[in-house]
Amino acid sequence: MRTHLHLLLFLTVCCSPLALAAEGKQPVRFDRDIRPILSNHCFHCHGPDEKSREADLRLDTKDGLFAELASGGHSIVPGKPEESDLYDRVSTDDQGLKMPPADGGKPLNAEQIELLKRWIEEGGEWRGHWAYEPIVRPPVPEVKDPEWQKSPIDRFVMRRLEAEGVPPVGKADSITLLRRLSLDLNGLIPDRELVLEFPDLSSEEAYQRLVTKLLDSPRYGERMAIYWLDLVRYADSCGYHSDVDQNVSPYRDYVINSFNRNLPFDEFTREQIAGDLLPNPTVDQKIATCFNRLNKATEEGGAQEGEYLAKAFADRVRTVSGTWLGATFGCAECHDHKFDPISTRDFYSFGAFFADVTENGVYSPRFRHAPDLTLPTPEETARQTELEGELSKLKEALKSAGEKKLAAVEAAKTNDGMPSETGETKDEKSAEVIEAETQEKELKEAVAKVETEIKNLDDQLLRVLITVPREPREIRILPRGDWLNKTGEIVEPSIPASFVKGEKKEGRLNRLDLVDWLVDRQNPLTARVFVNRMWKLFFGSGLSRNLEDLGFQGESPTHPELLDWLSAEFIESGWDVKHLVTLIVSSRTYQLSSIPATGMPERDPQNRLLSHQSRWRLEAEFLRDNALFVSGLLVEKIGGRSVKPYQPEGYWEFLNFPKRDWVASVGENQYRRGLYTHWQRTFLHPSMLAFDAPSREECTANRPTSNTPKAALALLNDPTFVESARVFAVRTLKEGGSNDRDRLHYAWVSALTREPEGSELTALQQLLDAARSEYTQDEEAGKKLVSVGQSPEATEFAIPELAAWTTISRAILNLHEFTTRN
């Protein structure tokens, strides 16, 4: 195993762009080959951070890299490595002169030194960092293969393949394409109706009809929302030590609906960051501003207001910059960024855009995390109106009863205020007074009852945290990020200095100005970041693999012209997300088989050349969704409050302040899509955790993929998967035919979409026979298996038979082919 890992590492390195350049297969490029070396080895001491800069030497700018040194020499002399001080210092054997120094730096290896030398020899051409350069639509290249000339995407990909001498594989078959598209665009495998409707995707017309159908499905918005919710760290709890619930689910539904109605991405951005500042914002636009309130929050009694406002401030800067700019602004909270042109001033002036957001540092556990917006249903609104009308009448009647009581009491007195009758002491009041008091008491009870009902109804109403603007707070630079240090300079909102082009706008900027810059045609990052992440959704990896960081520490794109062409197209289409998705999935590159050609796993182990499609394990939510879908249990209802699937007892044992229990949802809410699962930040649902879903405490652009025993155990034993298997077994027995072979065929095709091979049916038959024997001998174990979950038990089938078919269902739902997007 270790030998294989070493071989894979060797091949990965040897097939990297740097290695190809080092072998002389292509010219050395500064942005692709040289800047990463300088960034990793030199920028810490000779980069943007003025405070840590040594010898007043900058290597991160063109002026700094080619400037005359104090010694009279130059770091780089184009064409002359022997006269270039930088080359001399990294290649010398003199440890007193060698850079980086052995006691604190990372020395360059021989390959990197040789690459630096070649770059200087080839003329030392400087190129700005690819992600910071203006987006200019490049010309679409010409290619030889006529089948690859229809789509600009394909022509960019084929030009690279032709240059490398690598032929692409053929197209995937229709069934594979149908399953791939259905999973990629809807998150669910195709059902039998879709398979029958699209049996052949060889024609472009049929393929485009399928794409349109899947994009028009409400499932599309649910599929796309997951990616966005990871970025904005959407969760149903507020994090920190108590991790109490917060009212945010309507924001999730806003995201789903925005993707479904194809809200242009610039408007999507504007509504979330500054919807409250729009003239007469709609309810949807107000809900969108929940984005600004998705940071973690605390109710801890001893917490300091200023400390947690500073935490929320920094979190918001990291999230906005990470989501829209693919930038690591968080590295500049305590000092200037070590690698990218982002200063500490930039960090705090960027965060100052949000200084007008009404929020607390510490919230009271007795009150909601205001401000929020109430979202009653029409029925609830009608009931509220009815109750308020009833209450108004009762209060009016109570007022009248009080006046009547007072009149009755007064009537029992003489003009001098004495009782009108004398004689023996009497306890009885006059009949009029008693009647008035009785009526008043009854009315007070009725008022209290209605007020209680109004309060109970109000407590049950759906709410969502929103942004309400206030007078902006004073924002200071916090030296070394210390919230107690008030000596830092006061800053106002501004765009990071290195990105400002032209004249600055006068007056104080607000969040609308921030959005205008984010979606400005001249902003080099926003479109590239979004397009790169969209590419990852459909190919498993971005054109630049580091989705979180497009800065100097990121990775150059494998097809930079393609990324720029798509980014320009995205902007010029009006930020049309469905247009971008259609372009990508309609390309021949997308439709390729995922089976690599002979030799390509060794030559290009990460498929950076795109000679074939990729395959990967489904995301946590989609694994759950498809198990429920195949069984027929999935409830396809869009939106609503978050739900609670089965969870191991005691999992919340250490969730305190206050103690609480996880109460599993009942009825249809138990069978909703994984997207709607209650997201507890500090105690993420274990099934989600097993398949690498993030806690959403921070902006997450790329979920990792791990293979651990707990993932296999979750698929086998999580009640959702076991219940899905047993209900799938019932469905197979009822709909699959009258004999084993027909039923095995039915189960296989239902889950995997394709026809089974004879050997696969034979293996399933052997498993079925063994399971029948096992559960015939141990019927109690079979009974336990077929009673998992809330769905009714199928009493029309003998327990050993149903348990055996449940075993078949579990086996199929655990197959690599079922859990993988191919």
PDB file of C-alpha atoms in Angstrom, residues 387-566:
ATOM      1  CA  LEU A 387     -58.214  36.648  17.578  1.00  0.00           C
ATOM      2  CA  GLU A 388     -57.268  40.320  17.636  1.00  0.00           C
ATOM      3  CA  GLY A 389     -60.832  41.250  16.672  1.00  0.00           C
ATOM      4  CA  GLU A 390     -62.186  38.969  19.369  1.00  0.00           C
ATOM      5  CA  LEU A 391     -59.794  40.455  21.921  1.00  0.00           C
ATOM      6  CA  SER A 392     -60.821  43.990  20.989  1.00  0.00           C
ATOM      7  CA  LYS A 393     -64.504  43.143  21.508  1.00  0.00           C
ATOM      8  CA  LEU A 394     -63.798  41.448  24.824  1.00  0.00           C
ATOM      9  CA  LYS A 395     -61.828  44.421  26.103  1.00  0.00           C
ATOM     10  CA  GLU A 396     -64.645  46.747  25.080  1.00  0.00           C
ATOM     11  CA  ALA A 397     -67.141  44.494  26.862  1.00  0.00           C
ATOM     12  CA  LEU A 398     -64.859  44.377  29.896  1.00  0.00           C
ATOM     13  CA  LYS A 399     -64.752  48.148  29.983  1.00  0.00           C
ATOM     14  CA  SER A 400     -68.553  48.277  29.840  1.00  0.00           C
ATOM     15  CA  ALA A 401     -68.829  45.646  32.581  1.00  0.00           C
ATOM     16  CA  GLY A 402     -66.538  47.702  34.804  1.00  0.00           C
ATOM     17  CA  GLU A 403     -68.664  50.777  34.274  1.00  0.00           C
ATOM     18  CA  LYS A 404     -71.816  48.763  35.023  1.00  0.00           C
ATOM     19  CA  LYS A 405     -70.282  47.401  38.213  1.00  0.00           C
ATOM     20  CA  LEU A 406     -69.300  50.892  39.325  1.00  0.00           C
ATOM     21  CA  ALA A 407     -72.813  52.143  38.634  1.00  0.00           C
ATOM     22  CA  ALA A 408     -74.348  49.293  40.667  1.00  0.00           C
ATOM     23  CA  VAL A 409     -72.085  50.044  43.619  1.00  0.00           C
ATOM     24  CA  GLU A 410     -72.883  53.744  43.451  1.00  0.00           C
ATOM     25  CA  ALA A 411     -76.591  52.999  43.263  1.00  0.00           C
ATOM     26  CA  ALA A 412     -76.361  51.197  46.616  1.00  0.00           C
ATOM     27  CA  LYS A 413     -75.156  54.403  48.337  1.00  0.00           C
ATOM     28  CA  THR A 414     -76.965  57.565  49.581  1.00  0.00           C
ATOM     29  CA  ASN A 415     -75.961  61.044  48.568  1.00  0.00           C
ATOM     30  CA  ASP A 416     -73.643  61.272  51.581  1.00  0.00           C
ATOM     31  CA  GLY A 417     -71.866  58.070  50.591  1.00  0.00           C
ATOM     32  CA  MET A 418     -73.492  55.949  53.289  1.00  0.00           C
ATOM     33  CA  PRO A 419     -75.386  52.683  52.618  1.00  0.00           C
ATOM     34  CA  SER A 420     -78.954  53.246  51.534  1.00  0.00           C
ATOM     35  CA  GLU A 421     -80.291  50.657  54.011  1.00  0.00           C
ATOM     36  CA  THR A 422     -79.531  50.144  57.746  1.00  0.00           C
ATOM     37  CA  GLY A 423     -80.236  47.287  60.049  1.00  0.00           C
ATOM     38  CA  GLU A 424     -78.456  44.089  60.928  1.00  0.00           C
ATOM     39  CA  THR A 425     -75.082  43.473  59.200  1.00  0.00           C
ATOM     40  CA  LYS A 426     -75.596  41.751  55.877  1.00  0.00           C
ATOM     41  CA  ASP A 427     -72.868  39.923  53.857  1.00  0.00           C
ATOM     42  CA  GLU A 428     -74.962  39.815  50.762  1.00  0.00           C
ATOM     43  CA  LYS A 429     -74.293  42.415  48.066  1.00  0.00           C
ATOM     44  CA  SER A 430     -77.042  43.779  45.949  1.00  0.00           C
ATOM     45  CA  ALA A 431     -78.082  41.597  43.027  1.00  0.00           C
ATOM     46  CA  GLU A 432     -76.925  44.246  40.551  1.00  0.00           C
ATOM     47  CA  VAL A 433     -73.401  44.390  42.037  1.00  0.00           C
ATOM     48  CA  ILE A 434     -73.076  40.607  42.142  1.00  0.00           C
ATOM     49  CA  GLU A 435     -74.178  40.325  38.521  1.00  0.00           C
ATOM     50  CA  ALA A 436     -71.716  43.012  37.411  1.00  0.00           C
ATOM     51  CA  GLU A 437     -68.810  41.428  39.295  1.00  0.00           C
ATOM     52  CA  THR A 438     -69.586  37.997  37.844  1.00  0.00           C
ATOM     53  CA  GLN A 439     -69.704  39.386  34.331  1.00  0.00           C
ATOM     54  CA  GLU A 440     -66.431  41.279  34.856  1.00  0.00           C
ATOM     55  CA  LYS A 441     -64.683  38.148  36.152  1.00  0.00           C
ATOM     56  CA  GLU A 442     -65.867  36.057  33.214  1.00  0.00           C
ATOM     57  CA  LEU A 443     -64.726  38.687  30.741  1.00  0.00           C
ATOM     58  CA  LYS A 444     -61.292  38.970  32.376  1.00  0.00           C
ATOM     59  CA  GLU A 445     -60.882  35.191  32.080  1.00  0.00           C
ATOM     60  CA  ALA A 446     -61.954  35.310  28.437  1.00  0.00           C
ATOM     61  CA  VAL A 447     -59.478  38.132  27.715  1.00  0.00           C
ATOM     62  CA  ALA A 448     -56.665  36.177  29.386  1.00  0.00           C
ATOM     63  CA  LYS A 449     -57.550  33.074  27.387  1.00  0.00           C
ATOM     64  CA  VAL A 450     -57.511  34.913  24.052  1.00  0.00           C
ATOM     65  CA  GLU A 451     -54.263  36.716  24.955  1.00  0.00           C
ATOM     66  CA  THR A 452     -52.689  33.344  25.754  1.00  0.00           C
ATOM     67  CA  GLU A 453     -53.876  31.939  22.433  1.00  0.00           C
ATOM     68  CA  ILE A 454     -52.448  34.967  20.597  1.00  0.00           C
ATOM     69  CA  LYS A 455     -49.110  34.506  22.380  1.00  0.00           C
ATOM     70  CA  ASN A 456     -49.045  30.773  21.630  1.00  0.00           C
ATOM     71  CA  LEU A 457     -49.834  31.446  17.986  1.00  0.00           C
ATOM     72  CA  ASP A 458     -47.143  34.118  17.860  1.00  0.00           C
ATOM     73  CA  ASP A 459     -44.590  31.741  19.363  1.00  0.00           C
ATOM     74  CA  GLN A 460     -45.361  29.161  16.665  1.00  0.00           C
ATOM     75  CA  LEU A 461     -45.029  31.542  13.719  1.00  0.00           C
ATOM     76  CA  LEU A 462     -42.168  31.067  11.306  1.00  0.00           C
ATOM     77  CA  ARG A 463     -39.492  33.740  11.698  1.00  0.00           C
ATOM     78  CA  VAL A 464     -36.245  34.613  10.031  1.00  0.00           C
ATOM     79  CA  LEU A 465     -33.296  36.733  11.135  1.00  0.00           C
ATOM     80  CA  ILE A 466     -32.945  39.784   8.916  1.00  0.00           C
ATOM     81  CA  THR A 467     -30.717  42.796   8.517  1.00  0.00           C
ATOM     82  CA  VAL A 468     -32.007  46.131   9.759  1.00  0.00           C
ATOM     83  CA  PRO A 469     -29.691  49.097   9.166  1.00  0.00           C
ATOM     84  CA  ARG A 470     -28.589  51.319  12.047  1.00  0.00           C
ATOM     85  CA  GLU A 471     -26.195  54.185  12.542  1.00  0.00           C
ATOM     86  CA  PRO A 472     -22.817  52.644  11.699  1.00  0.00           C
ATOM     87  CA  ARG A 473     -20.627  51.602  14.587  1.00  0.00           C
ATOM     88  CA  GLU A 474     -17.146  53.048  14.863  1.00  0.00           C
ATOM     89  CA  ILE A 475     -14.652  50.614  13.370  1.00  0.00           C
ATOM     90  CA  ARG A 476     -11.003  50.679  14.407  1.00  0.00           C
ATOM     91  CA  ILE A 477      -8.058  48.642  13.228  1.00  0.00           C
ATOM     92  CA  LEU A 478      -7.389  46.199  16.074  1.00  0.00           C
ATOM     93  CA  PRO A 479      -3.627  45.856  16.547  1.00  0.00           C
ATOM     94  CA  ARG A 480      -2.809  42.155  16.280  1.00  0.00           C
ATOM     95  CA  GLY A 481      -6.559  41.495  16.307  1.00  0.00           C
ATOM     96  CA  ASP A 482      -6.849  42.442  20.000  1.00  0.00           C
ATOM     97  CA  TRP A 483     -10.412  43.611  20.602  1.00  0.00           C
ATOM     98  CA  LEU A 484      -9.387  45.288  23.868  1.00  0.00           C
ATOM     99  CA  ASN A 485      -6.851  47.532  22.146  1.00  0.00           C
ATOM    100  CA  LYS A 486      -8.609  50.781  21.203  1.00  0.00           C
ATOM    101  CA  THR A 487      -5.513  52.578  19.907  1.00  0.00           C
ATOM    102  CA  GLY A 488      -5.937  51.561  16.274  1.00  0.00           C
ATOM    103  CA  GLU A 489      -6.890  54.002  13.560  1.00  0.00           C
ATOM    104  CA  ILE A 490     -10.583  54.544  12.811  1.00  0.00           C
ATOM    105  CA  VAL A 491     -11.468  53.357   9.292  1.00  0.00           C
ATOM    106  CA  GLU A 492     -14.470  53.765   7.022  1.00  0.00           C
ATOM    107  CA  PRO A 493     -15.797  51.359   4.397  1.00  0.00           C
ATOM    108  CA  SER A 494     -13.558  51.055   1.352  1.00  0.00           C
ATOM    109  CA  ILE A 495     -12.618  48.625  -1.397  1.00  0.00           C
ATOM    110  CA  PRO A 496      -9.206  46.942  -0.893  1.00  0.00           C
ATOM    111  CA  ALA A 497      -6.601  49.393  -2.166  1.00  0.00           C
ATOM    112  CA  SER A 498      -4.962  47.021  -4.651  1.00  0.00           C
ATOM    113  CA  PHE A 499      -8.294  46.465  -6.428  1.00  0.00           C
ATOM    114  CA  VAL A 500      -9.359  50.092  -6.768  1.00  0.00           C
ATOM    115  CA  LYS A 501      -9.336  51.346 -10.348  1.00  0.00           C
ATOM    116  CA  GLY A 502     -10.049  54.967 -11.254  1.00  0.00           C
ATOM    117  CA  GLU A 503     -11.442  57.645  -8.980  1.00  0.00           C
ATOM    118  CA  LYS A 504     -12.881  56.787  -5.596  1.00  0.00           C
ATOM    119  CA  LYS A 505     -16.486  57.651  -4.815  1.00  0.00           C
ATOM    120  CA  GLU A 506     -16.909  60.549  -2.426  1.00  0.00           C
ATOM    121  CA  GLY A 507     -18.721  60.216   0.889  1.00  0.00           C
ATOM    122  CA  ARG A 508     -19.224  57.191   3.090  1.00  0.00           C
ATOM    123  CA  LEU A 509     -19.724  53.977   1.122  1.00  0.00           C
ATOM    124  CA  ASN A 510     -22.407  51.455   2.083  1.00  0.00           C
ATOM    125  CA  ARG A 511     -23.186  47.819   1.337  1.00  0.00           C
ATOM    126  CA  LEU A 512     -24.818  48.687  -1.995  1.00  0.00           C
ATOM    127  CA  ASP A 513     -21.511  50.198  -3.071  1.00  0.00           C
ATOM    128  CA  LEU A 514     -19.756  46.999  -2.005  1.00  0.00           C
ATOM    129  CA  VAL A 515     -22.113  44.935  -4.165  1.00  0.00           C
ATOM    130  CA  ASP A 516     -21.644  47.292  -7.101  1.00  0.00           C
ATOM    131  CA  TRP A 517     -17.916  46.606  -6.891  1.00  0.00           C
ATOM    132  CA  LEU A 518     -18.314  42.844  -6.401  1.00  0.00           C
ATOM    133  CA  VAL A 519     -20.382  42.478  -9.575  1.00  0.00           C
ATOM    134  CA  ASP A 520     -18.656  45.187 -11.578  1.00  0.00           C
ATOM    135  CA  ARG A 521     -17.407  44.099 -14.998  1.00  0.00           C
ATOM    136  CA  GLN A 522     -13.936  45.254 -13.961  1.00  0.00           C
ATOM    137  CA  ASN A 523     -13.797  43.095 -10.838  1.00  0.00           C
ATOM    138  CA  PRO A 524     -11.406  40.290 -11.796  1.00  0.00           C
ATOM    139  CA  LEU A 525     -12.459  37.801  -9.145  1.00  0.00           C
ATOM    140  CA  THR A 526     -16.210  37.358  -8.667  1.00  0.00           C
ATOM    141  CA  ALA A 527     -17.054  35.782 -12.032  1.00  0.00           C
ATOM    142  CA  ARG A 528     -13.882  33.656 -12.094  1.00  0.00           C
ATOM    143  CA  VAL A 529     -14.600  32.347  -8.600  1.00  0.00           C
ATOM    144  CA  PHE A 530     -18.202  31.425  -9.388  1.00  0.00           C
ATOM    145  CA  VAL A 531     -17.390  29.824 -12.749  1.00  0.00           C
ATOM    146  CA  ASN A 532     -14.511  27.842 -11.258  1.00  0.00           C
ATOM    147  CA  ARG A 533     -16.810  26.450  -8.563  1.00  0.00           C
ATOM    148  CA  MET A 534     -19.518  25.649 -11.081  1.00  0.00           C
ATOM    149  CA  TRP A 535     -16.949  23.714 -13.084  1.00  0.00           C
ATOM    150  CA  LYS A 536     -16.105  21.727  -9.981  1.00  0.00           C
ATOM    151  CA  LEU A 537     -19.754  20.707  -9.545  1.00  0.00           C
ATOM    152  CA  PHE A 538     -19.735  19.048 -12.952  1.00  0.00           C
ATOM    153  CA  PHE A 539     -16.167  17.762 -13.226  1.00  0.00           C
ATOM    154  CA  GLY A 540     -15.194  17.031  -9.628  1.00  0.00           C
ATOM    155  CA  SER A 541     -12.416  19.605  -9.615  1.00  0.00           C
ATOM    156  CA  GLY A 542     -12.171  23.267 -10.530  1.00  0.00           C
ATOM    157  CA  LEU A 543     -10.116  24.509 -13.455  1.00  0.00           C
ATOM    158  CA  SER A 544      -8.094  25.932 -10.579  1.00  0.00           C
ATOM    159  CA  ARG A 545      -8.213  23.234  -7.905  1.00  0.00           C
ATOM    160  CA  ASN A 546      -7.997  25.519  -4.882  1.00  0.00           C
ATOM    161  CA  LEU A 547     -11.584  26.758  -4.698  1.00  0.00           C
ATOM    162  CA  GLU A 548     -10.970  28.658  -1.465  1.00  0.00           C
ATOM    163  CA  ASP A 549      -7.994  30.694  -2.619  1.00  0.00           C
ATOM    164  CA  LEU A 550      -7.406  32.198  -6.040  1.00  0.00           C
ATOM    165  CA  GLY A 551      -4.551  34.260  -4.631  1.00  0.00           C
ATOM    166  CA  PHE A 552      -0.809  33.692  -4.823  1.00  0.00           C
ATOM    167  CA  GLN A 553      -1.064  30.550  -2.682  1.00  0.00           C
ATOM    168  CA  GLY A 554      -3.718  29.085  -4.966  1.00  0.00           C
ATOM    169  CA  GLU A 555      -3.137  27.050  -8.082  1.00  0.00           C
ATOM    170  CA  SER A 556      -3.017  28.333 -11.635  1.00  0.00           C
ATOM    171  CA  PRO A 557      -5.883  27.028 -13.779  1.00  0.00           C
ATOM    172  CA  THR A 558      -5.115  24.203 -16.164  1.00  0.00           C
ATOM    173  CA  HIS A 559      -7.098  25.990 -18.898  1.00  0.00           C
ATOM    174  CA  PRO A 560      -6.824  29.720 -18.094  1.00  0.00           C
ATOM    175  CA  GLU A 561      -8.293  30.882 -21.416  1.00  0.00           C
ATOM    176  CA  LEU A 562     -11.305  28.615 -20.925  1.00  0.00           C
ATOM    177  CA  LEU A 563     -11.867  30.025 -17.434  1.00  0.00           C
ATOM    178  CA  ASP A 564     -11.680  33.577 -18.753  1.00  0.00           C
ATOM    179  CA  TRP A 565     -13.946  32.802 -21.724  1.00  0.00           C
ATOM    180  CA  LEU A 566     -16.604  31.306 -19.455  1.00  0.00           C
TER     181      LEU A 566
END
